[in-house]
XYZ file of N, CA and C in Angstrom:
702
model
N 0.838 -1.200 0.000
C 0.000 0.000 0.000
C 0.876 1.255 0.000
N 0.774 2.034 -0.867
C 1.087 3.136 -0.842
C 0.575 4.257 0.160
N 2.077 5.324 0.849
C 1.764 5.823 1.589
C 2.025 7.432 0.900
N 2.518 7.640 -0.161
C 2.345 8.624 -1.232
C 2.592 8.644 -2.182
N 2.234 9.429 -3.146
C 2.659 9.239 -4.867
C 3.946 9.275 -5.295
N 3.974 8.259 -6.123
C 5.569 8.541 -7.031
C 5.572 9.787 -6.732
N 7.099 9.934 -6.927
C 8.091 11.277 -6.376
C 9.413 10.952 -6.891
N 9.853 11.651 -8.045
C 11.833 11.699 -8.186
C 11.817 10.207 -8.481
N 12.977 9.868 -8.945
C 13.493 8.813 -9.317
C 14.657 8.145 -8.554
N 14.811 7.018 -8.073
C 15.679 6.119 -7.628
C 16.975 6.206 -8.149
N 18.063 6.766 -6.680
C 19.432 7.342 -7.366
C 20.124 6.096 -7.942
N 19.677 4.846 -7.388
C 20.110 3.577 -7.789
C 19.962 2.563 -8.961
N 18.140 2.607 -9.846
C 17.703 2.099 -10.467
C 17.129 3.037 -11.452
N 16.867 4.088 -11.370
C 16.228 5.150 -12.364
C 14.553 5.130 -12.062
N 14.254 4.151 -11.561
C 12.693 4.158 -11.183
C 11.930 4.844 -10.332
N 10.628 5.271 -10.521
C 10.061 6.023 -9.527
C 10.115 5.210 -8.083
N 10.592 6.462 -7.269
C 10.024 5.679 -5.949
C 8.729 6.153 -5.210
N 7.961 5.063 -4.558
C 6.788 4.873 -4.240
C 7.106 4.660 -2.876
N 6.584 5.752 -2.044
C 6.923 5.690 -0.209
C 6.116 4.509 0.338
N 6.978 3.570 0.223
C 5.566 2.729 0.358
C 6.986 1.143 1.453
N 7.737 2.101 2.235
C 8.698 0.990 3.149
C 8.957 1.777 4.538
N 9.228 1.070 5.326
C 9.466 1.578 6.880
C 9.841 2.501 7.146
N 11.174 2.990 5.863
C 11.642 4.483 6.545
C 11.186 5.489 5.764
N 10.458 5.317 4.722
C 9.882 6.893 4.320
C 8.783 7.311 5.409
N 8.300 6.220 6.486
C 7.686 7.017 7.230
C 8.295 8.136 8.120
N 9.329 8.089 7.705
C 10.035 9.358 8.981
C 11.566 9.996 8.224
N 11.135 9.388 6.863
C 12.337 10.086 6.252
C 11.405 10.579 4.728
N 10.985 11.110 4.317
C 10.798 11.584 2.858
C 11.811 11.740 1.395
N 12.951 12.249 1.905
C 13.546 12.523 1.344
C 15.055 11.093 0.986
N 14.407 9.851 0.815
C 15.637 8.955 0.843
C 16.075 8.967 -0.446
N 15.547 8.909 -1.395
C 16.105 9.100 -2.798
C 16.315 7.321 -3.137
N 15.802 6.179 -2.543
C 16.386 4.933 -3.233
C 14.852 4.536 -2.800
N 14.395 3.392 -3.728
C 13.134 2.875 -3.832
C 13.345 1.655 -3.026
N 12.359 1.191 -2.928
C 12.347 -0.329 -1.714
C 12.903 -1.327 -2.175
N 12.751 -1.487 -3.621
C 13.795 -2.724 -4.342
C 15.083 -2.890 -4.230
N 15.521 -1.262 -4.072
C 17.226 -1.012 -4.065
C 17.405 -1.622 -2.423
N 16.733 -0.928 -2.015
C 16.876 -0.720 -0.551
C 16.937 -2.421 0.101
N 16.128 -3.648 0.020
C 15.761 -4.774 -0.274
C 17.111 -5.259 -0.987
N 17.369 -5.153 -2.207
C 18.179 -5.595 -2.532
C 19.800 -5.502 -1.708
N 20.053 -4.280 -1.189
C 21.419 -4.032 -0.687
C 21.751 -4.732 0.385
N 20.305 -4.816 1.492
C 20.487 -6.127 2.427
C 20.955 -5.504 3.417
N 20.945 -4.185 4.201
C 21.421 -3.468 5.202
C 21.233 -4.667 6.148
N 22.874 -4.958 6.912
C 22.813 -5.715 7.731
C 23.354 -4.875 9.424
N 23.404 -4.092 8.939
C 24.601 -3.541 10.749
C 24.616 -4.624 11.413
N 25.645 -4.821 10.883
C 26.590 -5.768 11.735
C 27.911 -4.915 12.797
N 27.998 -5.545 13.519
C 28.711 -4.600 15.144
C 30.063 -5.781 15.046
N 31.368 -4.722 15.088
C 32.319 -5.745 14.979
C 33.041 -4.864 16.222
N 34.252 -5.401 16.441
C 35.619 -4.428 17.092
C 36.823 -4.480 16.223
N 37.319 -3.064 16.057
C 38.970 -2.901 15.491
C 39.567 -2.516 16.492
N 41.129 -3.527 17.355
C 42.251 -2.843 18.452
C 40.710 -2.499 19.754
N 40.491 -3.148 19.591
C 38.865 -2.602 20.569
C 37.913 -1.757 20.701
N 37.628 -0.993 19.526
C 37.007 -0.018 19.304
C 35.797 -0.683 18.310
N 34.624 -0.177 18.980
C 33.679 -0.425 18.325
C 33.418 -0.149 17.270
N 32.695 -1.024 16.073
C 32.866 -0.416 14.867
C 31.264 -1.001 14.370
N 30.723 -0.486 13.418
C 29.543 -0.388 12.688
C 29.422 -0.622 11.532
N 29.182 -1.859 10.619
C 28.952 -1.601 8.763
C 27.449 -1.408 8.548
N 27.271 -1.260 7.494
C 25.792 -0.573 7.256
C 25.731 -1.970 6.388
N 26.332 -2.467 5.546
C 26.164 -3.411 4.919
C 27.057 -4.616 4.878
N 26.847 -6.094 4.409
C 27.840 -6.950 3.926
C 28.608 -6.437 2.802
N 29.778 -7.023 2.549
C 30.161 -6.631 1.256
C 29.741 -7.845 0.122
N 28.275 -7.750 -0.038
C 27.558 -8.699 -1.599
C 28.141 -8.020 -2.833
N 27.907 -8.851 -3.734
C 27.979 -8.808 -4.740
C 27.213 -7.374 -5.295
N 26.587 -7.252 -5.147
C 25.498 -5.673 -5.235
C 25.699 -4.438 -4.895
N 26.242 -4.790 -3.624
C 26.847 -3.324 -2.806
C 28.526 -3.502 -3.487
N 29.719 -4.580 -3.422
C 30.461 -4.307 -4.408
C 30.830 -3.684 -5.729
N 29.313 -3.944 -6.378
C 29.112 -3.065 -7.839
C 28.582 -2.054 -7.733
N 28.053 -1.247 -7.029
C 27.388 -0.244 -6.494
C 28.844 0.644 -5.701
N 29.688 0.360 -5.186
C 30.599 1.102 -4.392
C 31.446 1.356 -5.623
N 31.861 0.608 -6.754
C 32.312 0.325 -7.669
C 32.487 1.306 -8.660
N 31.120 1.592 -8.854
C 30.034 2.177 -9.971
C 30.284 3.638 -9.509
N 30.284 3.888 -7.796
C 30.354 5.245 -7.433
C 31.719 5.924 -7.038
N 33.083 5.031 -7.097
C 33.667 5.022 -6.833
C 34.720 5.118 -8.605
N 35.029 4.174 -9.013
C 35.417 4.503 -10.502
C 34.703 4.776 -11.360
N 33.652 4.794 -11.641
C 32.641 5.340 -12.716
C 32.509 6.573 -12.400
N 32.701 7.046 -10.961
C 32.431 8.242 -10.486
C 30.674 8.920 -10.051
N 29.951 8.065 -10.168
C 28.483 7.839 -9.829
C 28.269 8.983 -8.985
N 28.661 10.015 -8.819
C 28.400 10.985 -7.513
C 26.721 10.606 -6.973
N 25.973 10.527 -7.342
C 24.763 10.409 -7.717
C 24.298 9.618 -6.420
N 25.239 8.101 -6.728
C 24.644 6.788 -5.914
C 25.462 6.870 -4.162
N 25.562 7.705 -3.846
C 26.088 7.748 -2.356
C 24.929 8.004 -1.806
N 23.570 8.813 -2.275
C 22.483 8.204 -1.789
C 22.075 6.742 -1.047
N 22.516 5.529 -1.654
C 21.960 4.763 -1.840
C 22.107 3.872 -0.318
N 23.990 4.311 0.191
C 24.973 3.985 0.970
C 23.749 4.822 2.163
N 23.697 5.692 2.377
C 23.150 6.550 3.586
C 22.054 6.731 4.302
N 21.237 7.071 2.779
C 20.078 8.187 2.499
C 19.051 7.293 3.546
N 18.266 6.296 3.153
C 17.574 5.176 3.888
C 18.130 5.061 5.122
N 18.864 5.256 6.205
C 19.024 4.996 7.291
C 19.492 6.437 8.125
N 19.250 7.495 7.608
C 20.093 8.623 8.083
C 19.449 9.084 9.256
N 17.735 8.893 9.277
C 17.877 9.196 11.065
C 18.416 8.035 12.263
N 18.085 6.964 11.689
C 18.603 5.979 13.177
C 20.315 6.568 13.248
N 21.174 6.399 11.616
C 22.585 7.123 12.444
C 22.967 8.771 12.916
N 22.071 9.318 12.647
C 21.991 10.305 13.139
C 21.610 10.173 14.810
N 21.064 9.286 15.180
C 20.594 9.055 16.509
C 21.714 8.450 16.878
N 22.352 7.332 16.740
C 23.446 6.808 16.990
C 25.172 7.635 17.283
N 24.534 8.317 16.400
C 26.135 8.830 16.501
C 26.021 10.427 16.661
N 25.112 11.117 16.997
C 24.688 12.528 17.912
C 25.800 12.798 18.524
N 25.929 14.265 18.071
C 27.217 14.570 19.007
C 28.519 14.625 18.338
N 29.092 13.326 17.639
C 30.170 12.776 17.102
C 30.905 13.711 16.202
N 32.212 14.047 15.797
C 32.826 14.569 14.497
C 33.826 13.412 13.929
N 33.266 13.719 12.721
C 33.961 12.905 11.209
C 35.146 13.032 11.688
N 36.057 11.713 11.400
C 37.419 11.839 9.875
C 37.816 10.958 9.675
N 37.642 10.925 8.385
C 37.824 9.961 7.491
C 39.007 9.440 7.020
N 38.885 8.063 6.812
C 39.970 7.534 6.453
C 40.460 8.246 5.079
N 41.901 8.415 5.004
C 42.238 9.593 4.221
C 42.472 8.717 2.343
N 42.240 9.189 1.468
C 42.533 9.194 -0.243
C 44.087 9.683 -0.283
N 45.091 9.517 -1.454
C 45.681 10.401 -1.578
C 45.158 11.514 -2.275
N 45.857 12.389 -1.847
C 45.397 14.236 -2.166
C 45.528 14.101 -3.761
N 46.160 13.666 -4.355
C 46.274 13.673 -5.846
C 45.204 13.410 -6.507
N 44.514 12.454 -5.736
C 43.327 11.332 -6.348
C 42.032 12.607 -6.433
N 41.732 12.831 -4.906
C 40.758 13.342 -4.723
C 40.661 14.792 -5.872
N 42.073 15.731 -5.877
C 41.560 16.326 -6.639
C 41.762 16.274 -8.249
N 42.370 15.448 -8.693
C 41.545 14.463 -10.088
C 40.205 14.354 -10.082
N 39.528 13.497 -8.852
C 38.152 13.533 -9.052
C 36.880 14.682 -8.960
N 37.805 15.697 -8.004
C 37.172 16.749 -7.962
C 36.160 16.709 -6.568
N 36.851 15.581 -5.787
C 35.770 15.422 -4.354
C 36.507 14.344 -3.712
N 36.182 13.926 -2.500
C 36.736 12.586 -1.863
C 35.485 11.863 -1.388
N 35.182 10.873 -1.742
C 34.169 9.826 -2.156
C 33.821 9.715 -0.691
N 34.944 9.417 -0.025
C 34.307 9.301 1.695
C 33.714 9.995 2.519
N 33.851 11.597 2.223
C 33.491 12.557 2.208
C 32.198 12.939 2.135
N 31.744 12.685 0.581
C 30.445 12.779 -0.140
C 29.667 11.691 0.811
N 29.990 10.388 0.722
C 28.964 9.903 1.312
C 28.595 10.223 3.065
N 29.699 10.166 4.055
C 29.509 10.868 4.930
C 28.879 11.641 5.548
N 28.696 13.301 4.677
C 28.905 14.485 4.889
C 27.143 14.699 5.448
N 26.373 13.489 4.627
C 24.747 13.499 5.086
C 24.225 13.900 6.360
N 25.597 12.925 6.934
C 25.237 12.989 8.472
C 25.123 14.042 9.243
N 25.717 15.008 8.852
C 25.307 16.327 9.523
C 26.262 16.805 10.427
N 27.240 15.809 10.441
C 28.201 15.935 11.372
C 29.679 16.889 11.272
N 30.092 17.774 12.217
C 31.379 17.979 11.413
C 32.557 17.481 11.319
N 32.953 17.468 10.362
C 34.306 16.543 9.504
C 35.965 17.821 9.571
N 36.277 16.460 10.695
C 37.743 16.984 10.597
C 38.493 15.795 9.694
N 39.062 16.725 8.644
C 39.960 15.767 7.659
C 41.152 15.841 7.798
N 41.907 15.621 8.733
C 42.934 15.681 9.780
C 43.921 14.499 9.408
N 43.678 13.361 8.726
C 44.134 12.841 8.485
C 44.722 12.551 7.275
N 46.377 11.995 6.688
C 46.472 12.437 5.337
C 47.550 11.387 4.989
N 47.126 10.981 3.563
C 47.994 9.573 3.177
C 49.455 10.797 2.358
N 50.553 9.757 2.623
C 51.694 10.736 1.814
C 52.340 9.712 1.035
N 51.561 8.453 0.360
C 52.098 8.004 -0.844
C 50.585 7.619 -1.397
N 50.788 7.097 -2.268
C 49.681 7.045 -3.144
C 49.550 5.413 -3.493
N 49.936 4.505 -2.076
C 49.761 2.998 -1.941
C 48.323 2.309 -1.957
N 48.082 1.697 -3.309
C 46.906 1.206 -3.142
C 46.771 -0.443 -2.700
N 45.815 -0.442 -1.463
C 45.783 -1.488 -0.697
C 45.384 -2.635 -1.816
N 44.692 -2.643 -2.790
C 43.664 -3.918 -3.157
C 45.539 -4.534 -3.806
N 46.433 -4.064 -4.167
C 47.388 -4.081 -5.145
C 48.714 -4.445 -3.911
N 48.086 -4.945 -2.296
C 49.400 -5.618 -1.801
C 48.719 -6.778 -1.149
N 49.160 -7.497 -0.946
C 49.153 -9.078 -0.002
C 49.002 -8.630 1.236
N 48.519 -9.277 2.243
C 48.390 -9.500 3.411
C 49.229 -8.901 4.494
N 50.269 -9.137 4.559
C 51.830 -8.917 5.236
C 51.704 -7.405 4.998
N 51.744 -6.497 3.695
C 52.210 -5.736 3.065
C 51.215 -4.461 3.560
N 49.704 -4.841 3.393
C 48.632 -4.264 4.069
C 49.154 -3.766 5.202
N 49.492 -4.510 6.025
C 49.952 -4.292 7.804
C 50.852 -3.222 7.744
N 51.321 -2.675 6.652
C 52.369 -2.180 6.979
C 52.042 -0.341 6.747
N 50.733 -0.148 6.590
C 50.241 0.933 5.415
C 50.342 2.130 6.566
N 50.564 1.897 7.926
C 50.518 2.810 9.057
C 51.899 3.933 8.694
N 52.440 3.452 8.036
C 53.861 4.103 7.416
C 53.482 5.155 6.554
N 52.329 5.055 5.887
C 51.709 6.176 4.861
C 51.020 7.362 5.084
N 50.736 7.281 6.892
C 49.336 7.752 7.136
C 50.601 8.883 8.340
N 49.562 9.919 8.218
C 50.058 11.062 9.180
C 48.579 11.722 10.043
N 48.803 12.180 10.705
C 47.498 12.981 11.367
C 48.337 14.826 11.530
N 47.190 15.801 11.363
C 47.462 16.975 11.309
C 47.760 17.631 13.384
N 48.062 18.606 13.394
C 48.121 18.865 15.035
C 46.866 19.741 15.071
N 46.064 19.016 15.465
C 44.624 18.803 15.642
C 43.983 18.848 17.331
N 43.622 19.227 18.036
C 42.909 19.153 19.634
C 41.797 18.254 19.067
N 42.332 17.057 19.880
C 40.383 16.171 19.878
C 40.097 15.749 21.607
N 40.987 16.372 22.351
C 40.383 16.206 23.670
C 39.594 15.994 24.221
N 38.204 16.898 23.377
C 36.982 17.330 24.220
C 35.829 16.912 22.800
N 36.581 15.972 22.142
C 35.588 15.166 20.811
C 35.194 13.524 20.892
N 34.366 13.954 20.488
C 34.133 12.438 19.913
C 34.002 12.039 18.830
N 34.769 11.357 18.461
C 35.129 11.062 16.941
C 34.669 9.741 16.352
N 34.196 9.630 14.988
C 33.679 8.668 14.503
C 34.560 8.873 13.256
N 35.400 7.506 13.140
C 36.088 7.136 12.199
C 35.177 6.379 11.198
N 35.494 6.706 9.686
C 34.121 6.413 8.277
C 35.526 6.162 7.353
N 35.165 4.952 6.633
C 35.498 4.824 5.595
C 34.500 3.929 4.745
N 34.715 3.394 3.102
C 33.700 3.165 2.461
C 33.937 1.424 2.769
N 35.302 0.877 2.666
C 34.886 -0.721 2.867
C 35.854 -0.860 3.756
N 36.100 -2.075 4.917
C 37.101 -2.106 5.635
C 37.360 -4.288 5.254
N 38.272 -4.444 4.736
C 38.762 -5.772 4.469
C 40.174 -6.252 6.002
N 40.847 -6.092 5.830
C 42.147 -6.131 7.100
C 42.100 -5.406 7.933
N 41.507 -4.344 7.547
C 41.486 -3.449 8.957
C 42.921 -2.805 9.159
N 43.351 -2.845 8.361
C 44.883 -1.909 8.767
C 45.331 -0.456 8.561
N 44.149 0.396 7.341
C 44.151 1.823 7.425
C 43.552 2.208 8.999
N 42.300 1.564 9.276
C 41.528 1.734 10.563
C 42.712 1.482 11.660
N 43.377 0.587 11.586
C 44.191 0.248 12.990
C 45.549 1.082 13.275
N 45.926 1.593 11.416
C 46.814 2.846 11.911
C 45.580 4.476 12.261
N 45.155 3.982 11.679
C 43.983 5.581 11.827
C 43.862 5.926 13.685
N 43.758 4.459 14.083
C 43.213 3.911 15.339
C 44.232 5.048 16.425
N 45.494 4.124 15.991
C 46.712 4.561 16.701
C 46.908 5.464 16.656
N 47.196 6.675 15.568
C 47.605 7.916 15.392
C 45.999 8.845 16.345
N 45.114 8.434 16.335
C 44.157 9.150 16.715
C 43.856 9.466 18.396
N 44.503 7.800 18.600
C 44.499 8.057 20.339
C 45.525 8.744 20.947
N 46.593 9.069 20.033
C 47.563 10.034 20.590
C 46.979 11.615 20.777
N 46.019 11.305 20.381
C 45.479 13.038 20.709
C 44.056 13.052 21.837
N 44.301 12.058 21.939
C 43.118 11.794 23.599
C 41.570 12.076 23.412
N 41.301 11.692 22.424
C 39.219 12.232 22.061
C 38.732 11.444 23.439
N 37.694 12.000 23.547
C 36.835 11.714 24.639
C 36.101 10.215 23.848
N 36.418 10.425 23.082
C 35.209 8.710 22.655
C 35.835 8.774 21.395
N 35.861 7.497 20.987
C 36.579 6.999 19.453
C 35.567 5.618 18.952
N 34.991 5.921 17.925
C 33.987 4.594 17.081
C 34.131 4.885 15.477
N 33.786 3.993 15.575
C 34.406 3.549 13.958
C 32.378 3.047 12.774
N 32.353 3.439 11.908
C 31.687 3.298 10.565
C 31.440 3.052 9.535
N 30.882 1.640 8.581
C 31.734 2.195 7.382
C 30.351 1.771 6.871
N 30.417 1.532 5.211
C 29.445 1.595 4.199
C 29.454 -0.210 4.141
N 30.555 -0.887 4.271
C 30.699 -2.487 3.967
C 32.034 -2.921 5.048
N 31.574 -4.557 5.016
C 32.985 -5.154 5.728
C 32.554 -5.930 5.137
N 33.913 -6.582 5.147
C 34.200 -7.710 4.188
C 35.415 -8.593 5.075
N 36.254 -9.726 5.261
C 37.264 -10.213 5.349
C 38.352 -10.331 4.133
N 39.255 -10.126 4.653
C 40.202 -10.717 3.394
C 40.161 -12.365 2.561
N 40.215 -11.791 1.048
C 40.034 -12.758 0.587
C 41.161 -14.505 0.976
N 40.127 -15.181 0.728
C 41.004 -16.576 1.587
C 42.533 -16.701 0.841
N 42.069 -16.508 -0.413
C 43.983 -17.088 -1.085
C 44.810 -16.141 -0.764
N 44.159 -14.907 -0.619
C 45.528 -14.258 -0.002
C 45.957 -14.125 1.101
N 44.813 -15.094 2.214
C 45.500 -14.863 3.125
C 46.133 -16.173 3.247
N 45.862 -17.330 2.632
C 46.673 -18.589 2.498
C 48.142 -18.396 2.303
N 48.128 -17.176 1.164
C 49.423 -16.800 0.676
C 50.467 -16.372 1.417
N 49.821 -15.434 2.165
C 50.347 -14.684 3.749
C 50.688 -16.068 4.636
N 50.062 -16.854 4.594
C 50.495 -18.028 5.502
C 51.721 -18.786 4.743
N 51.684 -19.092 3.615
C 52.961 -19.852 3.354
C 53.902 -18.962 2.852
N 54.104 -17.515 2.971
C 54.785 -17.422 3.329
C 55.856 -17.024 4.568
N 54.862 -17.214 6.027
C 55.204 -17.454 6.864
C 55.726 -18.590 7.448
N 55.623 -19.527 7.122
C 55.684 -20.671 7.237
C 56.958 -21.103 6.249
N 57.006 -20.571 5.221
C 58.347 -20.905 4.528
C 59.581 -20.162 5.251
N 58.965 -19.127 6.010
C 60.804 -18.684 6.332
C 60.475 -19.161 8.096
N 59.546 -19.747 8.441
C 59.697 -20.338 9.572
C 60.373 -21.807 9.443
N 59.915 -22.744 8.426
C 60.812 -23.728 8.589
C 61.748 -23.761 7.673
N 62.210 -22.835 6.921
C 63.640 -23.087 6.252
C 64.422 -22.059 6.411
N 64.038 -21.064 6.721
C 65.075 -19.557 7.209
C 65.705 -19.622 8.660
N 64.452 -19.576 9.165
C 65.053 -20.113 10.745
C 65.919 -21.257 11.352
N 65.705 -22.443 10.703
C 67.101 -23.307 10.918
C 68.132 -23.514 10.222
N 68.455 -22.735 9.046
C 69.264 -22.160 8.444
C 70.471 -21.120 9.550
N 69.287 -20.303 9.917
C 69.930 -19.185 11.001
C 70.665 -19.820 12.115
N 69.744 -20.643 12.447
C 70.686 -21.483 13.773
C 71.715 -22.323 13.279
N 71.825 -22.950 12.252
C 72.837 -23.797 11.554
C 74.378 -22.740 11.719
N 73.914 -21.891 11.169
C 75.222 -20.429 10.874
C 75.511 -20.142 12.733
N 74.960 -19.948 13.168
C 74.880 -19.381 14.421
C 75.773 -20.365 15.454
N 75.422 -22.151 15.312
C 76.077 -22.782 15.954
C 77.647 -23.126 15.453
């Protein structure tokens, strides 16, 4: 049953949307129709990073992959609706109070694109965004192994910033290893916020072969490097 007339078109599918699902009763303005919305599968799921509570809005499916994808290299400005719009008062209730910052792009990227994607989708929230944080190589995670990931805390700087008397909600768009978040983590508690939680659009785990990969090659310099070493040594 419809609870008002087509209105605007679906930033996701092009179709009219028809208020006719749980949250146009208290949101009007979501911009994604119930199919999209249905389809994406909002799960909030509640995890911990280094012990800090953390929040995804979604799994990382097949759907929301092509959709982050789509808005992300296609440049979709459009579909960050799709990520937010539908849930923006419960996180607005949730996270009241809180200021942004986001896991950082390199600066090169963002202004190529003419925006920072984490940003855009974010910015709904109403919250203010300290972008305090800043990558100084231009290392892209999907393009290292396991081991190599861990190491990305080397890239990342934070600005001299007061978060004493903040509470900060760390946002990025997907979190797989967790290792931008766990240097983000570290550099952030050196400045003492009154509360630190974490957000993102998807979680996902790392994919299995690479982390198989990460295992043998731990395991190769555990049993042939290491008694090698002691061989020389004795």
């Amino acid at each position: 049953m419809k609870l008002k007339e087509s209105m605007d078109n679906c930033k996701a599918c092009f179709n009219d949307i028809f208020y006719d699902n749980f949250h146009a009763l208290f949101n009007s303005k979501i911009n994604v129709c119930s199919n999209c919305i249905f389809e994406s599968n909002p799960s909030f799921e509640k995890f911990k990073i280094n012990g800090i509570k953390a929040l995804s809005i979604f799994e990382y499916s097949d759907y929301i992959k092509s959709k982050i994808y789509q808005y992300k290299k296609c440049e979709d400005l459009e579909l960050n609706d799709l990520f937010i719009m539908p849930y923006i008062l419960e996180l607005k209730t949730i996270f009241d109070g809180f200021s942004i910052i986001p896991i950082p792009s390199f600066v090169e990227d963002d202004e190529k694109r003419g925006y920072n994607n984490v940003i855009e989708i974010f910015k709904k929230l109403d919250l203010e965004i300290l972008n305090c944080l800043k990558k100084t190589e231009n290392i892209k995670q999907k393009e290292l192994d396991y081991s190599k990931r861990q190491e990305i805390g080397k890239y990342m700087t934070i600005d001299d910033v007061d978060l004493t008397r903040k509470k900060i909600l760390l946002v990025d768009d997907v979190i797989t290893t967790g290792a931008s978040m766990k240097a983000a983590i570290n550099l952030i508690k050196q400045k003492h916020p009154k509360e630190l939680k974490i957000l993102c659009i998807a979680h996902t785990n790392l994919k299995k072969e690479d982390f198989k990969i990460w295992i043998k090659k731990q395991l190769y310099f555990s049993f042939i490097w290491i008694p090698l070493f002691i061989m020389v040594k004795l």
